[in-house]
Amino acid sequence: ELKVEQNPLFLSMQEGKNYTIYCNYSTTSDRLYWYRQDPGKSLESLFVLLSNGAVKQEGRLMASLDTKARLSTLHITAAVHDLSATYFCAVDPRDNYGQNFVFGPGTRLSVLP
Amino acid sequence: KAGVTQTPRYLIKTRGQQVTLSCSPISGHRSVSWYQQTPGQGLQFLFEYFSETQRNKGNFPGRFSGRQFSNSRSEMNVSTLELGDSALYLCASSLSAGELSYEQYFGPGTRLTVT
């Protein structure tokens, strides 16, 4: 069974601090996506990572992918309150399983002023 | 370019009833996927349609069904509703061709409450 895990599930941090969210998955895949979800809202695409070693940055967020370790990270630099949301990683295992995206459980981030 | 649209946005139904949700993908996108999001189970894949054919299916009972029309619009139907079907139903569309084809763009969702 394909599993996608995220760590931590809950994260409360002070503004200005740095932190990393981890996403581990159990299948070989070189397609991983990060999404953000605000309460009561839909999913907003943050990053598309399509190869081993891929690194993408947008503002205070940076995502990377290590397909050999089956690990992706989402690094937050100098957090601000506006980053408070739930962050999901999703693995596309289509080549191996023929199924659609498998999402992690999400990391609920709360940035305190 | 308009995004993915879903109707209705909110729905309240009674146990035993059936419901139909609609999704219009981004213009030019031919793949439509449906997901169920609940606090307990998280985001779970229901099914994917491409060119009017179901291409992939998640692990949901047969009460959940869907279809896609020639203009790529999709509907999902849930029959004999149960309390546990209360959820946010998200539709996502993608191009489904080429390297970036599988990037999915999500609609605002339909919040279904079963009483």
Coordinates of N, CA and C in Angstrom, one line a residue:
Chain A
E1 N 0.8 -1.2 0.0 CA 0.0 0.0 0.0 C 0.9 1.3 0.0
L2 N 0.6 2.2 -0.8 CA 1.3 3.4 -0.9 C 1.0 4.3 0.3
K3 N 2.0 4.8 1.0 CA 1.8 5.7 2.1 C 2.6 6.9 1.9
V4 N 2.0 8.0 2.3 CA 2.6 9.3 2.4 C 2.5 9.9 3.8
E5 N 3.6 10.2 4.4 CA 3.6 10.6 5.8 C 4.2 12.0 5.8
Q6 N 3.7 12.8 6.8 CA 4.2 14.2 7.0 C 4.6 14.3 8.4
N7 N 5.6 15.1 8.6 CA 6.1 15.3 10.0 C 6.6 16.8 10.1
P8 N 6.1 17.6 11.1 CA 5.1 17.2 12.1 C 3.7 17.4 11.5
L9 N 2.7 16.9 12.2 CA 1.3 17.1 11.8 C 0.8 18.5 12.3
F10 N 1.3 19.0 13.4 CA 1.0 20.3 13.9 C 2.2 21.0 14.2
L11 N 2.2 22.3 13.9 CA 3.4 23.1 14.1 C 3.0 24.5 14.5
S12 N 3.5 24.9 15.7 CA 3.2 26.2 16.1 C 4.5 26.9 16.2
M13 N 4.7 28.0 15.6 CA 6.0 28.7 15.6 C 5.8 30.2 15.7
Q14 N 6.9 30.8 16.1 CA 6.9 32.3 16.3 C 7.3 32.9 15.0
E15 N 6.8 34.1 14.8 CA 7.2 34.9 13.6 C 8.7 35.1 13.6
G16 N 9.3 35.0 12.4 CA 10.7 35.2 12.3 C 11.5 34.0 12.4
K17 N 10.9 32.9 12.8 CA 11.7 31.6 13.0 C 11.7 30.8 11.7
N18 N 12.6 29.9 11.7 CA 12.7 28.9 10.5 C 12.3 27.6 11.0
Y19 N 11.7 26.8 10.0 CA 11.3 25.4 10.3 C 11.2 24.6 9.0
T20 N 11.2 23.3 9.2 CA 11.1 22.4 8.0 C 10.0 21.4 8.2
I21 N 9.2 21.2 7.2 CA 8.2 20.1 7.2 C 8.7 19.0 6.3
Y22 N 8.5 17.8 6.8 CA 9.0 16.6 6.0 C 7.9 15.8 5.5
C23 N 8.2 15.3 4.3 CA 7.2 14.4 3.6 C 7.9 13.2 3.1
N24 N 7.5 12.0 3.7 CA 8.1 10.7 3.3 C 7.1 9.9 2.6
Y25 N 7.5 9.2 1.6 CA 6.6 8.3 0.8 C 7.2 7.0 0.6
S26 N 6.3 6.0 0.3 CA 6.8 4.6 0.3 C 6.9 4.0 -1.1
T27 N 6.8 4.8 -2.1 CA 7.0 4.2 -3.5 C 8.0 5.0 -4.3
T28 N 8.5 4.4 -5.3 CA 9.4 5.2 -6.2 C 8.5 6.2 -7.0
S29 N 8.8 7.4 -6.9 CA 8.1 8.4 -7.7 C 9.0 9.6 -7.8
D30 N 9.0 10.3 -9.0 CA 9.8 11.5 -9.1 C 8.9 12.7 -9.4
R31 N 7.6 12.5 -8.9 CA 6.7 13.7 -9.1 C 6.0 13.9 -7.7
L32 N 6.3 15.1 -7.2 CA 5.8 15.4 -5.9 C 5.3 16.8 -5.9
Y33 N 4.2 17.1 -5.2 CA 3.6 18.4 -5.2 C 3.3 18.8 -3.8
W34 N 3.4 20.1 -3.6 CA 3.0 20.8 -2.3 C 1.8 21.7 -2.6
Y35 N 0.9 21.6 -1.6 CA -0.3 22.4 -1.7 C -0.5 23.1 -0.4
R36 N -1.2 24.2 -0.4 CA -1.6 24.9 0.8 C -3.1 25.0 0.8
Q37 N -3.6 24.8 2.0 CA -5.1 25.0 2.2 C -5.4 25.8 3.4
D38 N -6.2 26.9 3.1 CA -6.6 27.8 4.2 C -8.0 27.2 4.7
P39 N -8.3 27.5 6.0 CA -9.6 26.9 6.5 C -10.8 27.2 5.6
G40 N -11.5 26.1 5.3 CA -12.7 26.2 4.5 C -12.5 26.5 3.0
K41 N -11.2 26.5 2.6 CA -10.9 26.8 1.2 C -10.4 25.6 0.5
S42 N -10.2 25.7 -0.8 CA -9.6 24.6 -1.6 C -8.1 24.6 -1.5
L43 N -7.5 23.8 -2.3 CA -6.1 23.6 -2.3 C -5.4 24.5 -3.3
E44 N -4.4 25.2 -2.9 CA -3.6 26.1 -3.8 C -2.3 25.4 -4.0
S45 N -1.9 25.3 -5.3 CA -0.6 24.7 -5.7 C 0.5 25.6 -5.3
L46 N 1.5 25.0 -4.6 CA 2.7 25.8 -4.2 C 3.9 25.4 -5.1
F47 N 4.2 24.1 -5.1 CA 5.4 23.7 -5.8 C 5.1 22.4 -6.6
V48 N 5.8 22.3 -7.7 CA 5.8 21.1 -8.5 C 7.2 20.6 -8.6
L49 N 7.5 19.4 -8.1 CA 8.9 18.9 -8.1 C 8.9 17.6 -9.0
L50 N 9.7 17.7 -10.0 CA 9.6 16.6 -11.0 C 10.8 15.8 -11.2
S51 N 11.8 16.0 -10.4 CA 13.0 15.2 -10.6 C 13.8 15.1 -9.3
N52 N 14.7 14.2 -9.2 CA 15.6 14.1 -8.0 C 16.5 15.3 -7.9
G53 N 16.5 15.9 -6.8 CA 17.3 17.1 -6.6 C 16.7 18.4 -6.9
A54 N 15.4 18.3 -7.3 CA 14.7 19.5 -7.7 C 14.5 20.4 -6.4
V55 N 14.7 21.7 -6.6 CA 14.6 22.7 -5.6 C 13.8 23.8 -6.2
K56 N 12.7 24.2 -5.5 CA 11.9 25.4 -5.9 C 11.8 26.3 -4.7
Q57 N 11.8 27.6 -5.0 CA 11.6 28.6 -4.0 C 10.6 29.7 -4.4
E58 N 9.8 30.1 -3.4 CA 8.8 31.1 -3.7 C 8.7 31.9 -2.4
G59 N 9.2 33.1 -2.3 CA 9.1 33.9 -1.1 C 9.8 33.2 0.0
R60 N 9.1 33.0 1.1 CA 9.7 32.4 2.3 C 9.7 30.9 2.3
L61 N 9.2 30.3 1.3 CA 9.1 28.8 1.2 C 10.0 28.3 0.2
M62 N 10.6 27.1 0.5 CA 11.5 26.4 -0.4 C 11.2 25.0 -0.3
A63 N 11.1 24.3 -1.4 CA 10.8 22.9 -1.4 C 11.9 22.1 -2.1
S64 N 12.2 20.9 -1.7 CA 13.2 20.1 -2.4 C 12.7 18.7 -2.4
L65 N 13.3 17.9 -3.3 CA 12.9 16.5 -3.5 C 14.2 15.6 -3.6
D66 N 14.2 14.6 -2.8 CA 15.2 13.5 -2.9 C 14.5 12.2 -3.2
T67 N 14.5 11.8 -4.4 CA 13.8 10.6 -4.8 C 14.4 9.3 -4.3
K68 N 15.7 9.4 -4.1 CA 16.4 8.2 -3.6 C 16.0 7.9 -2.1
A69 N 15.9 9.0 -1.3 CA 15.5 8.9 0.1 C 13.9 8.9 0.2
R70 N 13.3 9.1 -0.9 CA 11.8 9.2 -0.9 C 11.3 10.3 0.1
L71 N 11.9 11.4 0.0 CA 11.7 12.5 0.9 C 11.7 13.8 0.3
S72 N 10.7 14.6 0.7 CA 10.6 16.0 0.2 C 10.5 16.9 1.5
T73 N 11.1 18.1 1.4 CA 11.0 19.0 2.5 C 10.5 20.3 2.0
L74 N 9.8 20.9 3.0 CA 9.2 22.3 2.7 C 9.8 23.2 3.8
H75 N 10.7 24.0 3.5 CA 11.4 24.9 4.5 C 10.8 26.2 4.5
I76 N 10.6 26.7 5.7 CA 10.0 28.0 6.0 C 11.1 28.9 6.6
T77 N 11.3 30.0 5.9 CA 12.3 31.0 6.4 C 11.6 32.2 6.9
A78 N 12.0 32.6 8.2 CA 11.5 33.8 8.8 C 10.0 33.9 8.7
A79 N 9.3 33.0 9.3 CA 7.8 32.8 9.2 C 7.1 34.1 9.5
V80 N 6.0 34.3 8.8 CA 5.1 35.4 9.1 C 3.7 34.8 9.2
H81 N 2.8 35.6 9.9 CA 1.5 35.1 10.2 C 0.7 34.6 9.0
D82 N 0.9 35.3 7.9 CA 0.2 34.9 6.6 C 0.5 33.5 6.2
L83 N 1.5 32.9 6.6 CA 1.8 31.5 6.2 C 1.0 30.5 7.0
S84 N 0.2 30.9 8.0 CA -0.6 30.0 8.8 C -1.6 29.4 7.8
A85 N -1.6 28.0 7.8 CA -2.4 27.2 6.9 C -2.1 25.8 7.1
T86 N -2.8 24.9 6.4 CA -2.4 23.5 6.3 C -1.7 23.2 5.0
Y87 N -0.5 22.5 5.1 CA 0.3 22.2 4.0 C 0.2 20.7 3.7
F88 N 0.0 20.4 2.5 CA -0.1 19.0 2.1 C 1.0 18.7 1.0
C89 N 1.6 17.5 1.1 CA 2.4 17.0 0.0 C 1.6 15.9 -0.7
A90 N 1.8 15.8 -1.9 CA 1.1 14.7 -2.7 C 2.0 14.1 -3.6
V91 N 2.0 12.8 -3.7 CA 2.8 12.0 -4.5 C 2.0 11.5 -5.7
D92 N 2.6 11.6 -6.9 CA 2.0 11.0 -8.1 C 2.6 9.7 -8.4
P93 N 2.0 8.6 -8.1 CA 2.7 7.3 -8.3 C 2.2 6.6 -9.6
R94 N 1.7 7.4 -10.5 CA 1.0 6.9 -11.6 C 1.8 5.8 -12.4
D95 N 3.1 6.0 -12.5 CA 3.9 5.1 -13.3 C 3.9 3.7 -12.6
N96 N 3.9 3.7 -11.3 CA 4.0 2.4 -10.6 C 2.7 1.8 -10.2
Y97 N 1.8 2.6 -9.8 CA 0.5 2.1 -9.3 C -0.7 2.4 -10.2
G98 N -0.5 3.2 -11.2 CA -1.6 3.6 -12.0 C -2.7 4.3 -11.3
Q99 N -2.5 4.8 -10.2 CA -3.5 5.5 -9.4 C -3.1 7.0 -9.4
N100 N -4.1 7.8 -8.9 CA -3.9 9.2 -8.9 C -3.2 9.7 -7.7
F101 N -3.1 11.0 -7.4 CA -2.4 11.6 -6.3 C -2.7 10.9 -5.0
V102 N -1.7 10.7 -4.2 CA -1.9 10.2 -2.8 C -1.3 11.3 -1.9
F103 N -2.2 11.8 -1.1 CA -1.9 13.0 -0.3 C -1.4 12.5 1.1
G104 N -0.5 13.3 1.7 CA -0.1 13.2 3.1 C -1.3 13.7 4.0
P105 N -1.2 13.5 5.3 CA -2.2 13.9 6.2 C -2.3 15.4 6.4
G106 N -1.3 16.1 6.0 CA -1.3 17.6 6.1 C -0.5 18.0 7.4
T107 N 0.1 19.2 7.3 CA 0.8 19.8 8.5 C 0.1 21.1 8.7
R108 N -0.5 21.2 9.9 CA -1.2 22.4 10.3 C -0.2 23.4 10.9
L109 N 0.0 24.5 10.2 CA 1.0 25.4 10.7 C 0.3 26.7 11.2
S110 N 0.7 27.0 12.4 CA 0.2 28.2 13.0 C 1.4 29.1 13.4
V111 N 1.4 30.3 12.8 CA 2.5 31.3 13.1 C 2.0 32.3 14.0
L112 N 2.6 32.4 15.2 CA 2.2 33.3 16.2 C 3.0 34.6 16.2
P113 N 2.3 35.7 16.3 CA 2.9 37.0 16.3 C 3.9 37.2 17.5
Chain B
K1 N -7.5 33.1 -17.6 CA -8.1 31.8 -17.8 C -8.9 31.4 -16.6
A2 N -10.2 31.1 -16.8 CA -11.0 30.7 -15.6 C -10.5 29.5 -15.0
G3 N -10.7 29.4 -13.6 CA -10.3 28.2 -12.9 C -11.3 27.1 -13.0
V4 N -11.1 26.1 -12.1 CA -12.0 25.0 -12.0 C -13.3 25.5 -11.2
T5 N -14.4 25.2 -11.7 CA -15.6 25.6 -11.0 C -16.4 24.4 -10.6
Q6 N -17.0 24.5 -9.4 CA -17.8 23.4 -8.9 C -19.2 23.9 -8.4
T7 N -20.2 23.2 -8.7 CA -21.6 23.5 -8.2 C -22.3 22.3 -7.7
P8 N -23.1 22.5 -6.7 CA -23.2 23.7 -5.9 C -22.1 23.8 -4.9
R9 N -21.9 24.8 -4.2 CA -20.9 25.0 -3.2 C -21.2 24.4 -1.9
Y10 N -22.5 24.4 -1.6 CA -23.0 23.8 -0.3 C -24.2 23.0 -0.5
L11 N -24.4 22.0 0.2 CA -25.5 21.1 0.0 C -25.8 20.4 1.3
I12 N -27.1 20.3 1.6 CA -27.5 19.5 2.8 C -28.5 18.5 2.3
K13 N -28.3 17.2 2.6 CA -29.1 16.2 2.2 C -29.4 15.3 3.4
T14 N -30.4 14.4 3.2 CA -30.9 13.5 4.3 C -30.4 12.1 3.9
R15 N -30.1 11.3 5.0 CA -29.7 9.9 4.8 C -30.6 9.2 3.8
G16 N -30.0 8.4 2.9 CA -30.9 7.7 2.0 C -31.1 8.4 0.7
Q17 N -30.9 9.7 0.6 CA -31.1 10.4 -0.6 C -29.9 10.2 -1.5
Q18 N -30.0 10.8 -2.7 CA -28.8 10.8 -3.6 C -28.5 12.2 -3.9
V19 N -27.3 12.4 -4.4 CA -26.8 13.8 -4.7 C -25.9 13.7 -6.0
T20 N -26.0 14.8 -6.8 CA -25.1 14.9 -7.9 C -24.3 16.2 -7.8
L21 N -23.0 16.1 -8.0 CA -22.2 17.3 -7.9 C -21.5 17.5 -9.3
S22 N -21.3 18.8 -9.6 CA -20.8 19.1 -10.9 C -19.5 19.8 -10.9
C23 N -18.7 19.6 -11.9 CA -17.3 20.2 -12.0 C -17.0 20.6 -13.4
S24 N -16.6 21.8 -13.6 CA -16.2 22.3 -14.9 C -14.7 22.5 -14.9
P25 N -13.9 21.8 -15.7 CA -12.5 22.0 -15.6 C -12.0 23.3 -16.3
I26 N -10.7 23.5 -16.1 CA -10.1 24.7 -16.8 C -10.2 24.4 -18.3
S27 N -10.5 25.4 -19.1 CA -10.6 25.2 -20.5 C -9.3 24.5 -21.1
G28 N -9.5 23.5 -21.9 CA -8.4 22.8 -22.5 C -7.9 21.6 -21.7
H29 N -8.3 21.5 -20.4 CA -8.0 20.3 -19.6 C -9.0 19.2 -19.9
R30 N -8.4 18.0 -20.0 CA -9.2 16.9 -20.4 C -9.4 15.9 -19.3
S31 N -8.6 16.0 -18.2 CA -8.7 15.1 -17.1 C -9.3 15.7 -15.9
V32 N -10.3 15.0 -15.3 CA -10.9 15.5 -14.1 C -10.9 14.4 -13.1
S33 N -10.4 14.8 -11.9 CA -10.3 13.9 -10.8 C -11.2 14.4 -9.6
W34 N -11.7 13.5 -8.9 CA -12.5 13.8 -7.7 C -11.9 13.3 -6.4
Y35 N -11.9 14.1 -5.4 CA -11.4 13.7 -4.1 C -12.4 14.0 -3.0
Q36 N -12.4 13.2 -1.9 CA -13.2 13.5 -0.8 C -12.2 13.9 0.4
Q37 N -12.6 14.9 1.1 CA -11.8 15.4 2.2 C -12.6 15.4 3.5
T38 N -12.2 14.6 4.4 CA -12.8 14.6 5.8 C -11.8 14.8 6.8
P39 N -12.2 15.3 8.0 CA -11.2 15.4 9.1 C -10.5 14.1 9.5
G40 N -11.3 13.0 9.4 CA -10.7 11.8 9.9 C -9.9 11.0 8.9
Q41 N -10.3 11.1 7.6 CA -9.6 10.3 6.6 C -8.7 11.2 5.7
G42 N -8.8 12.5 5.8 CA -8.0 13.3 5.0 C -8.5 13.4 3.6
L43 N -7.5 13.6 2.6 CA -7.9 13.7 1.2 C -7.7 12.3 0.6
Q44 N -8.9 11.8 0.0 CA -8.8 10.5 -0.6 C -9.3 10.6 -2.0
F45 N -8.6 9.9 -2.9 CA -9.0 9.9 -4.3 C -10.2 9.0 -4.6
L46 N -11.1 9.6 -5.3 CA -12.3 8.9 -5.7 C -12.2 8.3 -7.1
F47 N -12.1 9.1 -8.1 CA -11.9 8.6 -9.4 C -11.4 9.7 -10.4
E48 N -10.9 9.3 -11.5 CA -10.4 10.2 -12.5 C -11.1 9.8 -13.9
Y49 N -11.5 10.9 -14.6 CA -12.0 10.7 -15.9 C -11.1 11.4 -16.9
F50 N -11.0 10.8 -18.1 CA -10.3 11.4 -19.2 C -11.0 11.0 -20.5
S51 N -11.3 12.0 -21.3 CA -12.0 11.7 -22.5 C -13.2 10.8 -22.3
E52 N -14.0 11.2 -21.3 CA -15.3 10.5 -21.1 C -15.1 9.1 -20.5
T53 N -13.9 8.7 -20.2 CA -13.7 7.3 -19.7 C -13.1 7.4 -18.3
Q54 N -13.5 6.5 -17.5 CA -12.9 6.4 -16.1 C -11.5 5.8 -16.3
R55 N -10.5 6.5 -15.8 CA -9.2 6.0 -16.0 C -8.6 5.4 -14.8
N56 N -8.9 6.0 -13.6 CA -8.5 5.4 -12.3 C -9.6 5.5 -11.3
K57 N -9.6 4.6 -10.4 CA -10.6 4.6 -9.4 C -10.0 4.3 -8.0
G58 N -10.4 5.0 -7.0 CA -10.0 4.8 -5.6 C -10.8 3.7 -5.0
N59 N -10.6 3.6 -3.7 CA -11.2 2.5 -2.9 C -12.5 3.0 -2.2
F60 N -13.5 3.3 -3.0 CA -14.8 3.7 -2.5 C -15.9 2.8 -3.0
P61 N -17.0 2.7 -2.2 CA -18.1 1.7 -2.6 C -18.8 2.2 -3.9
G62 N -19.5 1.3 -4.4 CA -20.2 1.5 -5.7 C -21.2 2.6 -5.7
R63 N -21.6 3.1 -4.4 CA -22.5 4.2 -4.3 C -22.0 5.5 -4.9
F64 N -20.7 5.5 -5.0 CA -20.0 6.7 -5.6 C -19.7 6.4 -7.1
S65 N -20.2 7.2 -7.9 CA -20.0 7.0 -9.3 C -19.8 8.4 -10.0
G66 N -19.4 8.3 -11.2 CA -19.1 9.6 -11.9 C -19.3 9.4 -13.4
R67 N -19.2 10.5 -14.1 CA -19.1 10.5 -15.5 C -18.5 11.8 -16.0
Q68 N -18.1 11.7 -17.3 CA -17.6 12.9 -17.9 C -18.2 13.1 -19.3
F69 N -18.5 14.3 -19.6 CA -19.1 14.7 -20.9 C -18.1 15.0 -21.9
S70 N -18.6 15.2 -23.1 CA -17.7 15.5 -24.3 C -17.0 16.8 -24.1
N71 N -17.6 17.7 -23.3 CA -16.9 19.0 -23.1 C -16.0 19.0 -21.9
S72 N -15.7 17.8 -21.4 CA -14.8 17.6 -20.2 C -15.5 17.9 -18.9
R73 N -16.6 18.5 -18.9 CA -17.3 18.6 -17.6 C -17.6 17.3 -17.0
S74 N -17.6 17.3 -15.7 CA -17.8 16.0 -15.0 C -18.8 16.1 -13.9
E75 N -19.5 15.0 -13.6 CA -20.4 14.9 -12.5 C -20.0 13.7 -11.7
M76 N -20.3 13.9 -10.4 CA -20.2 12.7 -9.5 C -21.5 12.5 -8.8
N77 N -21.9 11.3 -8.6 CA -23.2 11.0 -8.0 C -22.9 10.1 -6.7
V78 N -23.6 10.4 -5.7 CA -23.6 9.5 -4.5 C -25.0 9.1 -4.2
S79 N -25.2 7.8 -4.2 CA -26.6 7.3 -4.0 C -26.7 6.8 -2.5
T80 N -27.9 6.7 -2.0 CA -28.1 6.2 -0.7 C -27.1 6.8 0.3
L81 N -27.3 8.1 0.5 CA -26.3 8.8 1.3 C -26.3 8.3 2.7
E82 N -25.1 8.3 3.3 CA -24.8 7.9 4.7 C -24.2 9.1 5.4
L83 N -24.4 9.1 6.7 CA -23.8 10.2 7.5 C -22.4 10.4 7.2
G84 N -21.6 9.3 7.0 CA -20.2 9.4 6.8 C -19.8 10.0 5.5
D85 N -20.8 10.2 4.6 CA -20.5 10.9 3.3 C -20.3 12.4 3.5
S86 N -20.7 12.9 4.6 CA -20.5 14.3 4.8 C -19.0 14.7 4.7
A87 N -18.7 15.6 3.8 CA -17.3 15.9 3.5 C -17.2 17.1 2.5
L88 N -16.0 17.5 2.3 CA -15.7 18.4 1.2 C -15.3 17.6 0.0
Y89 N -16.0 17.8 -1.1 CA -15.7 17.1 -2.3 C -15.0 18.0 -3.3
L90 N -13.8 17.7 -3.6 CA -12.9 18.5 -4.4 C -12.8 17.9 -5.8
C91 N -12.8 18.8 -6.8 CA -12.6 18.4 -8.2 C -11.3 19.0 -8.6
A92 N -10.5 18.3 -9.4 CA -9.3 18.8 -9.9 C -9.2 18.5 -11.4
S93 N -8.6 19.5 -12.1 CA -8.4 19.2 -13.5 C -6.9 19.3 -13.9
S94 N -6.6 18.6 -15.0 CA -5.2 18.6 -15.5 C -5.2 18.4 -17.0
L95 N -4.1 18.8 -17.6 CA -4.0 18.6 -19.0 C -3.9 17.2 -19.4
S96 N -3.2 16.4 -18.7 CA -2.9 15.0 -18.9 C -2.2 14.7 -20.2
A97 N -1.2 15.4 -20.5 CA -0.4 15.2 -21.7 C 1.0 15.9 -21.5
G98 N 2.1 15.2 -21.5 CA 3.4 15.9 -21.4 C 3.9 15.8 -20.0
E99 N 5.1 16.4 -19.8 CA 5.8 16.3 -18.5 C 5.0 16.9 -17.4
L100 N 4.5 18.1 -17.6 CA 3.7 18.8 -16.5 C 2.3 18.4 -16.5
S101 N 1.9 17.4 -17.2 CA 0.5 17.1 -17.5 C -0.2 16.8 -16.2
Y102 N 0.5 16.2 -15.2 CA -0.2 15.7 -14.1 C -0.5 16.7 -13.0
E103 N 0.0 17.9 -13.2 CA -0.2 19.0 -12.2 C -1.7 19.2 -12.1
Q104 N -2.3 19.1 -10.9 CA -3.7 19.3 -10.8 C -4.1 20.6 -10.2
Y105 N -5.2 21.2 -10.7 CA -5.7 22.4 -10.3 C -7.0 22.2 -9.6
F106 N -7.2 22.6 -8.4 CA -8.4 22.3 -7.6 C -9.4 23.3 -7.7
G107 N -10.7 22.9 -7.7 CA -11.8 23.8 -7.6 C -12.1 24.1 -6.1
P108 N -13.1 25.0 -5.9 CA -13.4 25.5 -4.5 C -14.0 24.4 -3.7
G109 N -14.5 23.3 -4.3 CA -15.1 22.3 -3.5 C -16.6 22.4 -3.3
T110 N -17.3 21.3 -3.0 CA -18.7 21.3 -2.6 C -18.7 20.7 -1.2
R111 N -19.3 21.5 -0.3 CA -19.4 21.0 1.1 C -20.8 20.3 1.2
L112 N -20.7 19.0 1.4 CA -21.9 18.2 1.5 C -22.1 17.8 3.0
T113 N -23.3 18.1 3.5 CA -23.7 17.7 4.8 C -24.9 16.7 4.7
V114 N -24.7 15.6 5.3 CA -25.8 14.6 5.4 C -26.3 14.5 6.8
T115 N -27.7 14.7 6.9 CA -28.3 14.7 8.2 C -29.2 13.5 8.4

